PDB file of C-alpha atoms in Angstrom:
ATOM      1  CA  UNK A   1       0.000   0.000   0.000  1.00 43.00           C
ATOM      2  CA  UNK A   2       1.155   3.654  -0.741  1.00 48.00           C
ATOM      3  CA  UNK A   3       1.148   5.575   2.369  1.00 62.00           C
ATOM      4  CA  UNK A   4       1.983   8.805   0.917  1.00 81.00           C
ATOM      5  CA  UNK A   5      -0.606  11.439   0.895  1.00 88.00           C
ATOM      6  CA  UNK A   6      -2.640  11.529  -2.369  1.00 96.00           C
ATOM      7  CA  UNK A   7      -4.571  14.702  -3.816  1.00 95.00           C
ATOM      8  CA  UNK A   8      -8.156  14.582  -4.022  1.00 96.00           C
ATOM      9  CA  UNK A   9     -10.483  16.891  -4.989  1.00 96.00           C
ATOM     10  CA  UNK A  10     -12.610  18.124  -2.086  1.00 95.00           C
ATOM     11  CA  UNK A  11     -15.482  16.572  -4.153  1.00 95.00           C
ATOM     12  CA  UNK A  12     -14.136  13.373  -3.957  1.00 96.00           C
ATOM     13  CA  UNK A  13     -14.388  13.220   0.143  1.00 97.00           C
ATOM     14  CA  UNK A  14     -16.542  10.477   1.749  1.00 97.00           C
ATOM     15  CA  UNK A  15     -20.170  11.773   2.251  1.00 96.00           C
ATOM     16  CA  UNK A  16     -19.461  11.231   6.271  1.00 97.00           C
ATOM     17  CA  UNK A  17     -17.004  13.977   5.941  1.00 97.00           C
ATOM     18  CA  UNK A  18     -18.763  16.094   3.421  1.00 96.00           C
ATOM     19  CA  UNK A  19     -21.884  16.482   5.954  1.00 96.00           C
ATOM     20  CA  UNK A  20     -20.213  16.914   9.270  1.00 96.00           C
ATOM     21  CA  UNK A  21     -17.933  19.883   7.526  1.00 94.00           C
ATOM     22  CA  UNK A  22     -21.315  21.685   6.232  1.00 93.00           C
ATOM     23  CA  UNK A  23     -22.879  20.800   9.819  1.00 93.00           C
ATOM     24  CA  UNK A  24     -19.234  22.273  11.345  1.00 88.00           C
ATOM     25  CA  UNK A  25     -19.319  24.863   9.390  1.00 87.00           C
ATOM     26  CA  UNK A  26     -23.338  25.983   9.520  1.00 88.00           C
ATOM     27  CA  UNK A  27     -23.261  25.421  13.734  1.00 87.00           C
ATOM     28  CA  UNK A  28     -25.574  22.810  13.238  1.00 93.00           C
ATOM     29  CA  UNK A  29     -24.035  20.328  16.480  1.00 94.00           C
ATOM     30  CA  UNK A  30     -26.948  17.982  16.384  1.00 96.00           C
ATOM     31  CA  UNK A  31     -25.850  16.895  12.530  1.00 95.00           C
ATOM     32  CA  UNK A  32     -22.170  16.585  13.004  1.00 96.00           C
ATOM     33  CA  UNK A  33     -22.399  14.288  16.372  1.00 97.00           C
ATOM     34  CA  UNK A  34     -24.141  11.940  13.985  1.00 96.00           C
ATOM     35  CA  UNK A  35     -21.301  11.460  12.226  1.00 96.00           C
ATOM     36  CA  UNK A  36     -19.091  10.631  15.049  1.00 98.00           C
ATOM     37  CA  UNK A  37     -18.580   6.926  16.302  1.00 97.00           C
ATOM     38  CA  UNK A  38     -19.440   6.285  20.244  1.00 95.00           C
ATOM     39  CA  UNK A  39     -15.800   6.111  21.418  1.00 96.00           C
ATOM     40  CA  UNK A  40     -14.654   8.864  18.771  1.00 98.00           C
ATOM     41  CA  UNK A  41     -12.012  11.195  19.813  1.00 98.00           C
ATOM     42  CA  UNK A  42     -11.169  14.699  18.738  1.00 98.00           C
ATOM     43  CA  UNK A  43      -8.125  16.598  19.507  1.00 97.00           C
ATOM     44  CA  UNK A  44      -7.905  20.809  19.295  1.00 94.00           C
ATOM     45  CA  UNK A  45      -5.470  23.065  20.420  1.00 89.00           C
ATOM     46  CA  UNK A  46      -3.718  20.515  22.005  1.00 92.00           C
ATOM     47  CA  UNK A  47      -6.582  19.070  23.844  1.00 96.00           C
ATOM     48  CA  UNK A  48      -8.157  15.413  23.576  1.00 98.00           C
ATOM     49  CA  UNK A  49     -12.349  14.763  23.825  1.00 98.00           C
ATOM     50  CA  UNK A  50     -13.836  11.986  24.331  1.00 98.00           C
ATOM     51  CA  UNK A  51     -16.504  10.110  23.582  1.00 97.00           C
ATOM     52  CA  UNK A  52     -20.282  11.955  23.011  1.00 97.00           C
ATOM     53  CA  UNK A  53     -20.441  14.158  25.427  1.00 97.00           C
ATOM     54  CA  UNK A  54     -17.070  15.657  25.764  1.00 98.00           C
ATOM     55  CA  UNK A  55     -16.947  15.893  21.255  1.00 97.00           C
ATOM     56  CA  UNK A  56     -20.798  17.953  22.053  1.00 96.00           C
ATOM     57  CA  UNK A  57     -19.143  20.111  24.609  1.00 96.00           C
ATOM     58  CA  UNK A  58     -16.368  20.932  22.410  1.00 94.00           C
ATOM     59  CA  UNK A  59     -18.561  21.831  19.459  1.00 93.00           C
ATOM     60  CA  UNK A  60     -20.854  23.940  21.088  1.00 91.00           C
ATOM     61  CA  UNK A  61     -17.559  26.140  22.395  1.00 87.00           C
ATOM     62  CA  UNK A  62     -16.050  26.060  19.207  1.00 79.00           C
ATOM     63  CA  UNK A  63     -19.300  27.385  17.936  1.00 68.00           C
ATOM     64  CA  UNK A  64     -20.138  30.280  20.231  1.00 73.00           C
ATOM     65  CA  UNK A  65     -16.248  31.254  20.964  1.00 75.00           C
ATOM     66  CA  UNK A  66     -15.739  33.337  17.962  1.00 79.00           C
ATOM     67  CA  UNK A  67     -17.146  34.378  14.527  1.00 83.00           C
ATOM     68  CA  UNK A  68     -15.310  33.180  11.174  1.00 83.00           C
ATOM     69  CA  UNK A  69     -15.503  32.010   7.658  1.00 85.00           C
ATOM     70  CA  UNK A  70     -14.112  28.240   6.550  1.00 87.00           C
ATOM     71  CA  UNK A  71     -13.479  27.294   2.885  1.00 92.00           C
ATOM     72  CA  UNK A  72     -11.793  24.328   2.369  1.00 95.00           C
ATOM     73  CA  UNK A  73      -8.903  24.913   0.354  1.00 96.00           C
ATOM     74  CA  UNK A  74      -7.301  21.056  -0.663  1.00 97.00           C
ATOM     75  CA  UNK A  75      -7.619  17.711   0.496  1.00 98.00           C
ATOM     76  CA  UNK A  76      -5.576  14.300   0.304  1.00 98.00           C
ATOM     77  CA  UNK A  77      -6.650  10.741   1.974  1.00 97.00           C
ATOM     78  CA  UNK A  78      -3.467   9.870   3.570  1.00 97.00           C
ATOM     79  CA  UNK A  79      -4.140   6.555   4.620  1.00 95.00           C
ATOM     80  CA  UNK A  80      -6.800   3.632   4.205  1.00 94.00           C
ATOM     81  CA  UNK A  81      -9.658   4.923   6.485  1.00 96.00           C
ATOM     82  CA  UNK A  82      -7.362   8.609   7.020  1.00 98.00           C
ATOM     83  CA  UNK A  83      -7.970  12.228   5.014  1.00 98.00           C
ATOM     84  CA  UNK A  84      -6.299  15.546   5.331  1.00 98.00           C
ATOM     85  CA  UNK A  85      -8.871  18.579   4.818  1.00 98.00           C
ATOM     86  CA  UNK A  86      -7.422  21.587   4.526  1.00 97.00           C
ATOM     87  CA  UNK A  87      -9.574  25.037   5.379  1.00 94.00           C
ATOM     88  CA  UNK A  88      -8.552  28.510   5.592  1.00 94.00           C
ATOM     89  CA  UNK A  89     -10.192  30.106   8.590  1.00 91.00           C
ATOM     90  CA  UNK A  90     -10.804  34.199   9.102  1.00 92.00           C
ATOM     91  CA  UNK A  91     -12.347  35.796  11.887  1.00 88.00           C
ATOM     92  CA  UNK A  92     -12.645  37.511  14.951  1.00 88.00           C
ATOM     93  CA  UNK A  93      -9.545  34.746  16.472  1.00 83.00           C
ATOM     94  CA  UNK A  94      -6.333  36.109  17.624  1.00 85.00           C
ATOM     95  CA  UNK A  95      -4.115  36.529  14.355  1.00 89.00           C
ATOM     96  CA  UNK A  96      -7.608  36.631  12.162  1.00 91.00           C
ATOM     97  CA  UNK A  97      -6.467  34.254   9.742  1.00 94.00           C
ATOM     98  CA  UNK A  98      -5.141  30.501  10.315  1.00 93.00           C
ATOM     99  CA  UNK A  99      -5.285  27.227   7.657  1.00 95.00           C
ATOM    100  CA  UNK A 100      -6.175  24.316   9.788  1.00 95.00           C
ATOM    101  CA  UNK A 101      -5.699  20.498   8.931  1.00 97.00           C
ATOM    102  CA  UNK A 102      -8.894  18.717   9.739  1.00 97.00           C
ATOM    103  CA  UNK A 103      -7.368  15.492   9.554  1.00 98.00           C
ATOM    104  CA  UNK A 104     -10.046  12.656   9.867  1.00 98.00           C
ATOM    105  CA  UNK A 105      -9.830   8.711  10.518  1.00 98.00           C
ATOM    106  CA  UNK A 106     -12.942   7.222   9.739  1.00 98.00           C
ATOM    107  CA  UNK A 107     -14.359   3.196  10.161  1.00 97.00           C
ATOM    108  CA  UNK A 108     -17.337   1.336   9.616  1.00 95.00           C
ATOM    109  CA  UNK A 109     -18.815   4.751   8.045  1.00 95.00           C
ATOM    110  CA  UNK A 110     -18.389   7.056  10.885  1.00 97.00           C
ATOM    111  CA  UNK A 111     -15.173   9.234  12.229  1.00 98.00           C
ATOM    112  CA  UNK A 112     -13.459   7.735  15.046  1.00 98.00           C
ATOM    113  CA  UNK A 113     -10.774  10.565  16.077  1.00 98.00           C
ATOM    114  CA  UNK A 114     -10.744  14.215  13.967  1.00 98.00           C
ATOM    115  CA  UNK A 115      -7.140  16.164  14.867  1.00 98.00           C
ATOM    116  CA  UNK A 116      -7.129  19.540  14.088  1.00 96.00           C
ATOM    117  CA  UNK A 117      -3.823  21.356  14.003  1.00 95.00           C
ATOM    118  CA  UNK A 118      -1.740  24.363  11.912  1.00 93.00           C
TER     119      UNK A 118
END
């Protein structure tokens, strides 16, 4: 298997990733915990959620905290079950702009761990 990272167009995503970005992106935290497995992690800024409740809690900061725009700028599936989204982020943050890796393992249909990172 080639484990290098391999372009993709954003079209090209699985639809599991395609509707929790939209959900991400439009606030909507009731549509992207469907996409998450039970025992799914997610790791931002450095931090590490588990599970449900702790992935709900997270989104609901992340949603109120500040006030931006997301496009997704590339993407590459980097592994069997792993993709790379990339999205350029400006708002209301300290430093206004940022592109974030949404980087995304997924099994059985569903994400099991999303890192986000610079």
């Amino acid at each position: 298997m080639n484990d290098s990272p391999q372009a993709i167009d954003p079209a090209e995503l699985p639809d599991i990733i395609t509707s929790y970005l939209v959900a991400h992106r439009a606030r909507d935290i009731d549509v992207a915990m469907r996409g998450y497995a039970p025992g799914a992690t997610v790791t931002d800024e450095g931090k590490t959620y588990h599970g449900p409740a702790e992935i709900r809690a997270w989104l609901s900061r992340s949603a109120s905290e500040y006030t931006y725009t997301s496009q997704v700028t590339s993407a590459a599936k980097t592994g069997e079950h792993d993709y790379d989204v990339l999205h350029h982020l400006e708002g209301n943050f300290p430093g206004g702009t940022v592109d974030l890796h949404f980087r995304f393992r997924l099994s059985n249909g569903t994400i099991t761990r999303l890192v986000i990172e610079e």
